[in-house]
Coordinates of C-alpha atoms in Angstrom, one line a residue:
Chain Q
X132 CA 41.7 -68.4 -106.7
X133 CA 44.9 -69.5 -106.0
X134 CA 45.8 -73.6 -106.3
X135 CA 46.5 -75.4 -103.3
X136 CA 49.4 -74.4 -100.4
X137 CA 51.4 -75.2 -97.2
X138 CA 51.2 -72.7 -94.5
X139 CA 53.2 -72.5 -91.1
X140 CA 53.1 -71.5 -88.7
X141 CA 56.8 -72.2 -87.2
X142 CA 57.7 -71.0 -83.7
X143 CA 60.4 -71.4 -81.0
X144 CA 59.4 -74.5 -80.5
X145 CA 56.5 -76.2 -81.7
X146 CA 55.4 -75.9 -85.7
X147 CA 52.0 -76.7 -87.5
X148 CA 51.4 -77.2 -90.8
X149 CA 48.3 -76.7 -92.5
X150 CA 47.7 -78.0 -96.6
X151 CA 45.2 -75.0 -97.9
X152 CA 42.6 -75.4 -100.8
X153 CA 43.1 -72.1 -102.8
X154 CA 39.6 -71.8 -101.1
X155 CA 41.0 -71.5 -97.8
X156 CA 39.4 -74.1 -96.4
X157 CA 41.5 -76.6 -94.5
X158 CA 42.4 -80.0 -96.4
X159 CA 44.9 -81.4 -93.8
X160 CA 47.2 -80.5 -90.5
X161 CA 49.6 -82.1 -88.9
X162 CA 51.4 -80.5 -85.5
X163 CA 55.4 -81.3 -84.4
X164 CA 57.8 -79.6 -82.1
X165 CA 60.6 -79.3 -84.9
X166 CA 60.1 -75.7 -83.8
X167 CA 63.1 -72.8 -84.9
X168 CA 65.5 -73.7 -81.9
X169 CA 66.2 -76.8 -83.1
X170 CA 67.0 -76.4 -86.7
X171 CA 70.3 -74.6 -88.2
X172 CA 69.6 -72.6 -90.6
X173 CA 71.6 -74.9 -93.1
X174 CA 68.4 -77.4 -92.1
X175 CA 65.4 -75.8 -93.8
X176 CA 65.5 -76.2 -97.1
X177 CA 65.5 -79.6 -96.5
X178 CA 62.7 -79.3 -94.1
X179 CA 60.6 -77.8 -97.3
X180 CA 61.7 -80.9 -99.1
X181 CA 60.3 -83.2 -96.6
X182 CA 57.0 -81.5 -96.1
X183 CA 57.0 -81.0 -99.7
X184 CA 57.1 -85.0 -100.3
X185 CA 54.4 -85.3 -97.8
X186 CA 52.1 -82.4 -99.2
X187 CA 53.0 -82.1 -102.6
X188 CA 55.4 -80.1 -104.5
X189 CA 53.2 -76.9 -103.5
X190 CA 53.6 -73.0 -102.8
X191 CA 54.7 -72.6 -98.7
X192 CA 53.8 -69.6 -96.7
X193 CA 55.7 -68.9 -93.4
X194 CA 54.9 -66.8 -90.2
X195 CA 56.0 -66.7 -86.6
X196 CA 60.4 -67.3 -85.7
X197 CA 61.8 -69.2 -88.9
X198 CA 61.4 -65.2 -90.1
X199 CA 63.6 -64.3 -86.7
X200 CA 67.5 -64.2 -86.6
X201 CA 67.4 -67.6 -84.8
X202 CA 65.6 -68.8 -87.7
X203 CA 65.8 -69.7 -91.1
X204 CA 65.9 -65.5 -92.3
X205 CA 66.3 -62.9 -90.2
X206 CA 63.0 -61.0 -92.0
X207 CA 63.0 -57.4 -90.7
X208 CA 59.8 -56.3 -88.8
X209 CA 57.3 -54.0 -90.5
X210 CA 56.7 -51.4 -88.2
X211 CA 53.0 -50.8 -86.7
X212 CA 50.2 -49.3 -87.4
X213 CA 50.6 -53.0 -89.7
X214 CA 48.1 -54.3 -92.0
X215 CA 46.9 -57.4 -93.7
X216 CA 48.8 -55.8 -97.2
X217 CA 51.6 -54.3 -95.5
X218 CA 53.1 -57.9 -93.6
X219 CA 52.1 -59.3 -97.9
X220 CA 54.1 -57.0 -99.4
X221 CA 57.3 -57.5 -97.3
X222 CA 57.1 -61.0 -97.3
X223 CA 60.9 -61.9 -97.6
X224 CA 60.6 -64.8 -100.9
X225 CA 63.2 -67.7 -99.7
X226 CA 63.8 -70.1 -102.3
X227 CA 61.9 -71.4 -104.9
X228 CA 57.8 -70.4 -104.3
X229 CA 58.4 -70.1 -99.9
X230 CA 57.4 -66.7 -98.8
X231 CA 58.6 -66.0 -94.8
X232 CA 55.4 -63.4 -93.1
X233 CA 57.1 -60.5 -91.3
X234 CA 56.7 -60.2 -87.5
X235 CA 55.6 -56.5 -86.6
X236 CA 57.5 -53.8 -84.1
X237 CA 56.1 -50.6 -82.3
X238 CA 58.7 -48.3 -81.4
X239 CA 56.2 -45.6 -79.4
X240 CA 56.5 -43.5 -76.5
X241 CA 55.9 -46.2 -73.9
X242 CA 58.9 -48.2 -75.7
X243 CA 59.8 -51.1 -78.5
X244 CA 58.0 -54.4 -79.0
X245 CA 57.8 -57.1 -80.9
X246 CA 55.9 -59.9 -83.0
X247 CA 56.3 -62.7 -85.6
X248 CA 54.0 -65.7 -85.4
X249 CA 51.0 -63.8 -83.3
X250 CA 49.6 -61.6 -85.9
X251 CA 47.9 -64.1 -88.0
X252 CA 45.6 -65.3 -85.9
X253 CA 45.2 -61.7 -84.7
X254 CA 44.9 -60.8 -89.1
X255 CA 42.6 -64.0 -88.9
X256 CA 40.0 -63.8 -86.2
X257 CA 39.4 -59.8 -87.4
X258 CA 38.5 -60.8 -90.8
X259 CA 36.1 -63.1 -89.7
X260 CA 34.4 -61.7 -87.8
X261 CA 34.8 -63.3 -85.1
X262 CA 35.6 -61.0 -82.6
X263 CA 34.3 -58.3 -81.3
X264 CA 34.3 -54.4 -82.1
X265 CA 37.7 -53.0 -80.1
X266 CA 38.8 -55.9 -78.6
X267 CA 42.0 -56.9 -77.1
X268 CA 43.8 -59.4 -78.1
X269 CA 45.5 -61.5 -75.3
X270 CA 48.2 -64.2 -76.2
X271 CA 49.4 -65.8 -73.2
X272 CA 52.6 -68.2 -73.0
X273 CA 56.2 -68.6 -72.6
X274 CA 55.7 -64.2 -74.0
X275 CA 52.1 -63.2 -73.1
X276 CA 51.2 -61.0 -76.3
X277 CA 48.6 -57.7 -76.3
X278 CA 47.5 -56.4 -79.5
X279 CA 45.3 -53.5 -80.0
X280 CA 44.1 -53.4 -83.0
X281 CA 42.6 -50.6 -84.7
X282 CA 40.2 -51.9 -87.7
X283 CA 42.3 -54.3 -89.7
X284 CA 45.2 -52.9 -88.9
X285 CA 47.3 -53.9 -85.9
X286 CA 49.1 -50.3 -83.5
X287 CA 50.1 -51.6 -80.2
X288 CA 51.6 -54.4 -78.7
X289 CA 52.6 -55.4 -75.0
X290 CA 55.3 -58.7 -74.0
X291 CA 55.7 -59.6 -70.9
X292 CA 57.7 -62.6 -69.9
X293 CA 55.3 -64.2 -67.4
X294 CA 55.1 -67.9 -68.4
X295 CA 59.7 -67.6 -68.9
X296 CA 59.2 -65.7 -65.5
X297 CA 57.3 -69.0 -64.2
X298 CA 59.7 -71.2 -65.2
X299 CA 63.0 -70.2 -65.1
X300 CA 61.5 -69.7 -60.8
X301 CA 60.9 -73.5 -61.0
X302 CA 63.6 -74.1 -63.0
X303 CA 66.2 -72.4 -61.5
X304 CA 66.0 -70.3 -58.1
X305 CA 65.2 -70.4 -54.5
X306 CA 61.2 -70.7 -54.5
X307 CA 62.2 -74.3 -57.4
X308 CA 60.9 -77.0 -55.3
X309 CA 58.2 -75.1 -54.0
X310 CA 57.0 -74.8 -57.9
X311 CA 57.2 -77.9 -58.7
X312 CA 53.0 -78.4 -57.3
X313 CA 50.4 -78.1 -60.3
X314 CA 49.2 -74.6 -61.4
X315 CA 45.1 -74.8 -60.9
X316 CA 42.6 -72.2 -60.9
X317 CA 41.3 -72.1 -57.1
X318 CA 41.8 -69.5 -54.0
X319 CA 44.8 -69.5 -54.4
X320 CA 46.0 -68.3 -57.6
X321 CA 43.1 -65.5 -57.5
X322 CA 45.0 -64.7 -53.9
X323 CA 48.1 -64.4 -56.3
X324 CA 46.5 -62.0 -59.0
X325 CA 44.5 -60.2 -56.4
X326 CA 48.4 -59.7 -54.9
X327 CA 49.9 -59.1 -58.4
X328 CA 47.5 -57.2 -60.0
X329 CA 49.9 -53.1 -59.7
X330 CA 51.7 -54.5 -57.9
X331 CA 55.4 -52.2 -57.9
X332 CA 57.2 -55.0 -56.1
X333 CA 56.8 -58.0 -58.2
X334 CA 60.3 -59.4 -57.1
X335 CA 59.5 -58.7 -52.8
X336 CA 55.8 -60.1 -53.8
X337 CA 58.1 -63.8 -54.6
X338 CA 60.0 -64.1 -51.8
X339 CA 57.5 -63.7 -49.4
X340 CA 55.3 -67.0 -51.2
X341 CA 58.7 -68.5 -49.8
X342 CA 58.8 -66.9 -46.6
X343 CA 54.7 -67.5 -46.0
X344 CA 55.0 -71.0 -46.9
X345 CA 58.3 -71.5 -44.7
X346 CA 55.7 -69.5 -42.2
X347 CA 53.1 -71.8 -42.5
X348 CA 50.8 -69.2 -43.1
X349 CA 50.1 -70.8 -46.8
X350 CA 49.8 -74.3 -47.4
X351 CA 52.8 -75.3 -49.1
X352 CA 51.6 -77.4 -52.1
X353 CA 49.4 -74.6 -52.8
X354 CA 52.6 -71.7 -54.0
X355 CA 52.7 -73.1 -57.2
X356 CA 48.8 -72.1 -57.6
X357 CA 49.9 -68.5 -56.6
X358 CA 52.9 -67.5 -57.5
X359 CA 51.7 -68.2 -61.2
X360 CA 48.6 -66.3 -60.0
X361 CA 51.0 -62.9 -59.0
X362 CA 52.3 -63.3 -63.0
X363 CA 49.5 -63.2 -64.4
X364 CA 47.7 -60.8 -62.1
X365 CA 51.0 -58.2 -62.7
X366 CA 50.6 -59.1 -66.4
X367 CA 46.6 -58.9 -66.8
X368 CA 47.2 -55.7 -64.6
X369 CA 49.3 -53.9 -66.2
X370 CA 46.7 -53.2 -68.5
X371 CA 43.2 -51.5 -68.7
X372 CA 41.1 -53.8 -68.6
X373 CA 37.9 -52.6 -66.9
X374 CA 34.8 -52.7 -68.6
X375 CA 36.5 -54.6 -71.3
X376 CA 36.6 -57.3 -73.8
X377 CA 39.5 -59.9 -74.1
X378 CA 40.0 -61.3 -76.4
X379 CA 42.0 -65.0 -75.6
X380 CA 44.1 -66.8 -78.1
X381 CA 44.5 -70.2 -76.2
X382 CA 43.6 -73.4 -75.6
X383 CA 43.9 -75.3 -72.1
X384 CA 44.8 -74.4 -69.0
X385 CA 46.3 -71.3 -69.2
X386 CA 43.2 -69.5 -71.5
X387 CA 41.8 -71.0 -68.2
X388 CA 43.7 -69.4 -65.5
X389 CA 44.0 -65.8 -67.8
X390 CA 40.1 -66.0 -68.0
X391 CA 40.5 -66.2 -64.1
X392 CA 42.7 -63.1 -64.1
X393 CA 41.6 -61.4 -66.3
X394 CA 37.8 -61.9 -65.1
X395 CA 39.3 -60.4 -61.3
X396 CA 41.0 -57.4 -63.3
X397 CA 37.0 -56.3 -64.6
X398 CA 37.3 -57.8 -67.7
X399 CA 35.2 -59.8 -70.4
X400 CA 36.6 -63.4 -72.6
X401 CA 35.9 -64.2 -75.5
X402 CA 37.7 -67.2 -76.9
X403 CA 38.4 -68.2 -79.8
X404 CA 39.7 -70.9 -82.3
X405 CA 43.1 -69.8 -83.3
X406 CA 44.0 -72.8 -86.0
X407 CA 40.4 -71.2 -87.6
X408 CA 42.0 -67.5 -86.9
X409 CA 45.5 -68.8 -88.5
X410 CA 44.0 -70.6 -91.6
X411 CA 41.4 -67.4 -92.3
X412 CA 44.8 -65.1 -91.5
X413 CA 47.1 -66.6 -94.1
X414 CA 45.3 -67.0 -96.5
X415 CA 44.2 -62.7 -96.4
X416 CA 48.2 -62.4 -96.7
X417 CA 48.7 -65.0 -99.2
X418 CA 45.9 -63.6 -101.7
X419 CA 47.1 -60.0 -100.6
X420 CA 50.4 -61.2 -101.8
Chain D
X107 CA 84.5 -61.1 -19.9
X108 CA 84.5 -64.1 -21.3
X109 CA 87.5 -65.9 -23.1
X110 CA 88.3 -65.9 -27.1
X111 CA 85.8 -67.3 -29.2
X112 CA 84.9 -68.1 -32.8
X113 CA 82.4 -66.0 -35.2
X114 CA 80.7 -67.8 -37.7
X115 CA 78.8 -65.5 -40.5
X116 CA 77.4 -68.8 -42.3
X117 CA 75.8 -68.0 -45.7
X118 CA 74.3 -70.0 -48.2
X119 CA 77.6 -69.5 -50.3
X120 CA 80.2 -67.9 -48.8
X121 CA 81.9 -68.3 -45.5
X122 CA 83.5 -66.3 -43.4
X123 CA 85.7 -67.2 -40.2
X124 CA 86.2 -64.5 -37.3
X125 CA 88.8 -64.5 -34.5
X126 CA 87.5 -62.7 -31.4
X127 CA 89.1 -61.6 -28.3
X128 CA 86.9 -61.3 -25.0
X129 CA 86.5 -58.1 -24.9
X130 CA 85.5 -57.9 -28.4
X131 CA 88.6 -57.6 -30.6
X132 CA 89.1 -59.1 -34.2
X133 CA 92.2 -61.1 -33.2
X134 CA 92.2 -62.8 -37.2
X135 CA 89.3 -63.6 -40.0
X136 CA 89.3 -65.4 -43.2
X137 CA 86.6 -66.3 -46.2
X138 CA 86.1 -69.4 -47.9
X139 CA 83.0 -70.8 -49.8
X140 CA 82.2 -73.2 -47.9
X141 CA 78.5 -72.2 -47.2
X142 CA 75.3 -73.8 -46.3
X143 CA 75.0 -75.6 -49.5
X144 CA 77.8 -77.4 -50.5
X145 CA 77.4 -79.2 -47.2
X146 CA 75.5 -82.0 -45.6
X147 CA 73.8 -82.0 -42.7
X148 CA 76.2 -84.6 -41.1
X149 CA 79.3 -82.8 -42.4
X150 CA 79.2 -80.0 -39.7
X151 CA 80.6 -81.6 -36.4
X152 CA 83.9 -82.1 -38.2
X153 CA 84.5 -79.3 -40.1
X154 CA 83.4 -77.4 -36.0
X155 CA 86.2 -79.5 -35.4
X156 CA 88.9 -78.3 -38.4
X157 CA 88.0 -75.0 -37.9
X158 CA 88.9 -75.4 -33.9
X159 CA 92.4 -77.5 -35.2
X160 CA 93.1 -74.4 -36.7
X161 CA 92.3 -71.6 -33.8
X162 CA 91.7 -73.7 -30.8
X163 CA 89.4 -75.1 -28.8
X164 CA 86.7 -72.6 -28.7
X165 CA 83.0 -71.5 -28.0
X166 CA 81.8 -71.4 -31.3
X167 CA 78.7 -68.7 -32.4
X168 CA 77.2 -69.3 -35.6
X169 CA 74.6 -67.3 -38.2
X170 CA 73.1 -67.2 -41.2
X171 CA 72.1 -70.5 -43.1
X172 CA 74.0 -72.5 -41.4
X173 CA 70.5 -72.6 -38.9
X174 CA 68.0 -72.9 -42.2
X175 CA 66.0 -76.2 -43.3
X176 CA 68.8 -76.4 -45.9
X177 CA 71.6 -76.1 -42.8
X178 CA 72.9 -78.3 -39.7
X179 CA 69.5 -77.2 -37.6
X180 CA 66.3 -75.6 -38.9
X181 CA 66.4 -73.0 -35.4
X182 CA 62.9 -71.6 -35.6
X183 CA 63.0 -67.6 -36.0
X184 CA 62.6 -64.9 -34.2
X185 CA 59.8 -63.5 -34.4
X186 CA 59.6 -59.4 -35.3
X187 CA 60.2 -57.1 -33.4
X188 CA 63.1 -58.8 -32.0
X189 CA 65.8 -57.2 -29.3
X190 CA 69.7 -58.8 -29.2
X191 CA 68.2 -60.3 -25.9
X192 CA 65.4 -62.3 -28.3
X193 CA 68.4 -63.5 -30.5
X194 CA 70.1 -64.9 -27.3
X195 CA 67.9 -66.3 -25.5
X196 CA 67.0 -68.4 -28.1
X197 CA 70.0 -69.1 -30.1
X198 CA 70.8 -72.9 -30.2
X199 CA 72.6 -75.3 -29.1
X200 CA 74.3 -77.9 -31.2
X201 CA 76.8 -80.0 -29.3
X202 CA 79.7 -78.8 -27.2
X203 CA 80.0 -75.5 -26.8
X204 CA 78.8 -74.1 -30.5
X205 CA 75.5 -72.2 -30.7
X206 CA 73.7 -71.3 -33.9
X207 CA 71.7 -67.6 -33.7
X208 CA 68.1 -68.2 -35.2
X209 CA 66.9 -65.6 -38.2
X210 CA 64.2 -63.5 -37.6
X211 CA 60.4 -63.5 -39.4
X212 CA 58.3 -61.2 -40.0
X213 CA 53.6 -62.6 -40.6
X214 CA 52.1 -58.9 -41.3
X215 CA 49.7 -57.5 -42.6
X216 CA 51.9 -56.5 -45.7
X217 CA 53.2 -60.6 -45.9
X218 CA 55.8 -62.6 -44.5
X219 CA 59.1 -62.4 -44.2
X220 CA 62.3 -64.0 -43.5
X221 CA 65.7 -63.5 -42.9
X222 CA 68.9 -65.6 -41.5
X223 CA 72.5 -63.3 -40.8
X224 CA 71.5 -60.3 -41.8
X225 CA 70.8 -59.0 -38.1
X226 CA 73.5 -59.5 -36.8
X227 CA 75.6 -57.0 -38.7
X228 CA 72.4 -54.3 -38.1
X229 CA 72.5 -55.2 -34.2
X230 CA 76.0 -54.4 -34.9
X231 CA 75.8 -51.3 -36.1
X232 CA 72.3 -50.1 -34.2
X233 CA 75.1 -50.7 -31.6
X234 CA 78.4 -49.3 -32.2
X235 CA 76.3 -46.2 -33.1
X236 CA 77.9 -46.0 -37.0
X237 CA 73.9 -45.1 -38.6
X238 CA 72.2 -42.6 -38.5
X239 CA 68.9 -42.6 -36.7
X240 CA 65.3 -44.2 -38.1
X241 CA 68.1 -44.7 -41.5
X242 CA 66.4 -48.3 -42.9
X243 CA 69.7 -51.6 -43.6
X244 CA 69.5 -52.3 -47.1
X245 CA 71.7 -55.4 -47.6
X246 CA 71.4 -55.9 -51.7
X247 CA 73.1 -58.9 -52.8
X248 CA 70.6 -62.1 -54.6
X249 CA 68.1 -61.5 -51.5
X250 CA 68.1 -58.0 -51.2
X251 CA 67.1 -57.9 -47.4
X252 CA 65.2 -53.7 -46.4
X253 CA 64.9 -53.6 -42.6
X254 CA 63.5 -51.1 -41.0
X255 CA 65.0 -50.5 -37.1
X256 CA 62.9 -48.9 -33.5
X257 CA 65.4 -48.2 -31.0
X258 CA 67.6 -51.7 -31.7
X259 CA 65.1 -53.8 -32.3
X260 CA 64.4 -55.4 -35.7
X261 CA 60.7 -54.3 -36.6
X262 CA 60.2 -54.4 -39.9
X263 CA 61.8 -56.3 -42.9
X264 CA 61.1 -57.0 -46.4
X265 CA 63.2 -59.1 -49.8
X266 CA 62.9 -58.6 -53.2
X267 CA 64.6 -61.6 -55.4
X268 CA 66.5 -59.0 -57.0
X269 CA 70.2 -60.3 -57.9
X270 CA 68.6 -63.9 -58.3
X271 CA 66.2 -62.6 -60.7
X272 CA 68.7 -61.0 -62.9
X273 CA 70.7 -64.3 -62.6
X274 CA 68.1 -66.4 -63.9
X275 CA 67.4 -64.1 -66.7
X276 CA 71.2 -64.2 -67.7
X277 CA 71.1 -67.7 -67.4
X278 CA 68.2 -68.9 -69.7
X279 CA 66.1 -66.7 -70.4
X280 CA 65.8 -65.2 -74.0
X281 CA 67.7 -62.5 -72.8
X282 CA 70.6 -64.1 -71.7
X283 CA 73.0 -63.3 -75.0
X284 CA 72.3 -59.7 -74.0
X285 CA 72.6 -59.8 -70.3
X286 CA 76.9 -61.2 -70.8
X287 CA 78.2 -57.8 -70.9
X288 CA 78.7 -55.9 -67.6
X289 CA 76.8 -54.2 -65.7
X290 CA 78.3 -50.3 -65.0
X291 CA 77.1 -47.5 -63.1
X292 CA 75.7 -45.1 -66.1
X293 CA 73.2 -43.4 -68.2
X294 CA 71.6 -47.0 -69.6
X295 CA 71.8 -48.0 -65.9
X296 CA 69.8 -45.3 -65.0
X297 CA 67.1 -45.4 -67.1
X298 CA 66.7 -48.8 -66.6
X299 CA 66.2 -47.4 -62.7
X300 CA 63.7 -44.6 -64.1
X301 CA 61.8 -47.4 -65.6
X302 CA 61.7 -50.0 -63.2
X303 CA 60.9 -47.4 -59.7
X304 CA 57.3 -47.7 -58.9
X305 CA 56.6 -50.3 -63.1
X306 CA 53.6 -52.5 -62.3
X307 CA 54.6 -54.0 -65.9
X308 CA 58.3 -55.9 -64.8
X309 CA 57.7 -58.3 -67.6
X310 CA 56.9 -56.2 -70.2
X311 CA 59.9 -54.0 -69.3
X312 CA 62.3 -57.1 -69.6
X313 CA 61.1 -58.0 -72.8
X314 CA 60.6 -54.3 -74.3
X315 CA 64.5 -54.4 -73.4
X316 CA 65.9 -57.3 -75.9
X317 CA 63.2 -55.3 -78.1
X318 CA 65.0 -52.3 -78.5
X319 CA 68.5 -54.1 -78.8
X320 CA 66.7 -55.9 -81.4
X321 CA 64.7 -52.5 -83.2
X322 CA 68.7 -50.5 -82.6
X323 CA 67.0 -48.4 -80.2
X324 CA 69.6 -49.2 -77.3
X325 CA 73.2 -50.4 -77.8
X326 CA 73.2 -54.0 -77.0
X327 CA 75.8 -53.8 -75.3
X328 CA 73.8 -51.7 -72.7
X329 CA 71.1 -54.1 -72.1
X330 CA 73.1 -56.3 -69.1
X331 CA 73.0 -52.0 -67.4
X332 CA 70.0 -51.5 -68.4
X333 CA 67.9 -54.4 -67.0
X334 CA 69.9 -54.5 -63.9
X335 CA 68.7 -50.2 -63.9
X336 CA 65.2 -52.4 -64.2
X337 CA 65.4 -54.8 -61.3
X338 CA 67.2 -52.4 -58.7
X339 CA 64.9 -49.4 -60.1
X340 CA 61.9 -51.9 -59.1
X341 CA 63.6 -53.3 -55.8
X342 CA 64.9 -48.9 -54.3
X343 CA 61.0 -48.0 -56.4
X344 CA 58.9 -50.0 -53.8
X345 CA 60.6 -48.2 -50.6
X346 CA 59.4 -44.9 -49.7
X347 CA 63.2 -43.3 -49.4
X348 CA 62.5 -40.0 -49.8
X349 CA 64.4 -37.8 -48.2
X350 CA 65.2 -40.5 -46.1
X351 CA 69.1 -42.4 -44.8
X352 CA 69.6 -45.4 -45.8
X353 CA 72.4 -47.6 -43.8
X354 CA 73.5 -49.5 -47.1
X355 CA 75.4 -53.4 -46.0
X356 CA 77.6 -53.8 -49.2
X357 CA 81.1 -52.8 -51.0
X358 CA 82.2 -53.3 -54.4
X359 CA 79.5 -52.8 -57.9
X360 CA 76.6 -53.8 -56.0
X361 CA 77.1 -51.0 -53.5
X362 CA 77.8 -48.3 -56.4
X363 CA 75.2 -50.1 -58.3
X364 CA 73.0 -48.8 -55.3
X365 CA 73.8 -46.2 -54.3
X366 CA 73.4 -44.5 -57.6
X367 CA 69.7 -46.0 -57.0
X368 CA 69.1 -45.2 -53.8
X369 CA 69.8 -41.6 -54.8
X370 CA 67.7 -42.0 -57.4
X371 CA 64.7 -42.3 -55.6
X372 CA 65.4 -39.6 -53.3
X373 CA 67.7 -40.8 -50.3
X374 CA 70.8 -40.5 -49.0
X375 CA 73.4 -43.6 -48.2
X376 CA 75.6 -44.2 -45.9
X377 CA 77.8 -47.2 -46.0
X378 CA 79.1 -48.7 -42.9
X379 CA 81.8 -51.5 -43.0
X380 CA 79.6 -54.7 -42.9
X381 CA 82.9 -56.7 -41.0
X382 CA 83.2 -54.7 -38.0
X383 CA 78.5 -54.9 -38.2
X384 CA 79.3 -58.9 -37.9
X385 CA 81.7 -58.4 -35.1
X386 CA 80.1 -56.0 -32.9
X387 CA 77.1 -57.4 -33.3
X388 CA 77.6 -61.2 -32.9
X389 CA 80.0 -59.6 -29.9
X390 CA 76.7 -58.1 -28.4
X391 CA 74.8 -61.3 -29.2
X392 CA 77.5 -63.5 -27.4
X393 CA 77.6 -61.3 -24.8
X394 CA 73.5 -61.4 -23.7
X395 CA 73.5 -65.0 -24.3

């Protein structure tokens, strides 16, 4: 057993720091907005110093966008299928007892895909036994990730720009004004999910949402929920979910909306604690290094 | 036969002014960027005055976004199926010998859709005999319009946010950097069209375009053409084009790209002169008023 260490889930926008005991127990955690987009490459050594000043001069293991071309060091992806041992072996040493866990890439006949960060939670959930056998993992967000596993390996991956498309439409499109309202899990959202699932004409369905509001066929204040449903329905509908268990790595509103959409698609949802999954996953990777 | 008049194709971004003889002959035309987005509602009377100062104190007939909630007067849509006589009867008088042609709306079991401005070109092409019988009209752009006609009536309409989605992705998404290159009609564009046609997972296909460039599976400089192909392929693939003639209301690069995509989808393209179509269409509407 090793001593205490610091683990960092260092994403694009946010960062969560965990102080973990050598036995894997969580001693402390804090979240802030110091994601990779806010950092220059040269900022990272000082950031690590500041974190150690708060929590002790401990080893640091980090995952996520910190290891990308927009982060500290561009750590090459580990190709799928990838195990905990594969990630540990490819961890990148970065200065004094600092390690960055690589992301995972897929390149098969269905195309290319990549992830950085989500893999730690998936491995944590798998080894903690908290998930159903054969479950498909889904981490919704700006870029929704759908991750398939085989034993304790990540073997397939599909990312959809669901959250980013909604944000783009809300910020600067002809739909922007109609998308400022709240997104809620109600009839308009469900109608959008049904229209988006399997749709081959998403760019038309988006415009029709505007036309329906202009013509009074849908209340303008329901447009945000409907369009969110369209996009999440397209995302969920692109997976074969009938009769399948989906392990949802989410909380809050996004968990509610994805649960609803997955159930409309015939799937069953189980939700896990993503902090617990991260600490279990990073502990396993750290122990394997 | 009436005397000379001024016709204005007054869109969101651009405006084209035509001075037309009572016999329908084009005397003069000019294009500028004084679209509806640049105008306050109160600016229009002075704009009309300035145009008349240039071309004479003539009757004015305008179509397009000038007649929308973002324009001068929100002229109610004419519901499809709509004829030239229907548009003429619903033209909105707006001050001294100024008329705004309404747009057309569709509200059927496939949903709602609207257009403002494209209908004039479609009618002009139909009455001039320049198009094949049963042709489907396509006006690509920020919002691509697909218009089906029946005799000299517009009976169905579908709009796709194709151009706007590309612009949003190029301006502010994770793909932005990769989309700054030129879009050309080559193998990457064709590959995108093939992937986008009939795709039920467009938000995933967009992310895969990024992953393919990151993993070296596609040259980064081909990403703009590929993503343009994805979106245009999705747009074209949502129509049943096999064996069909499409009348393309476009010129320049967009005409080249849509022609290529339509041909990949099994359609045949005919291109018409959109200025000539506009003047023929507005003349017919004006005569019917």
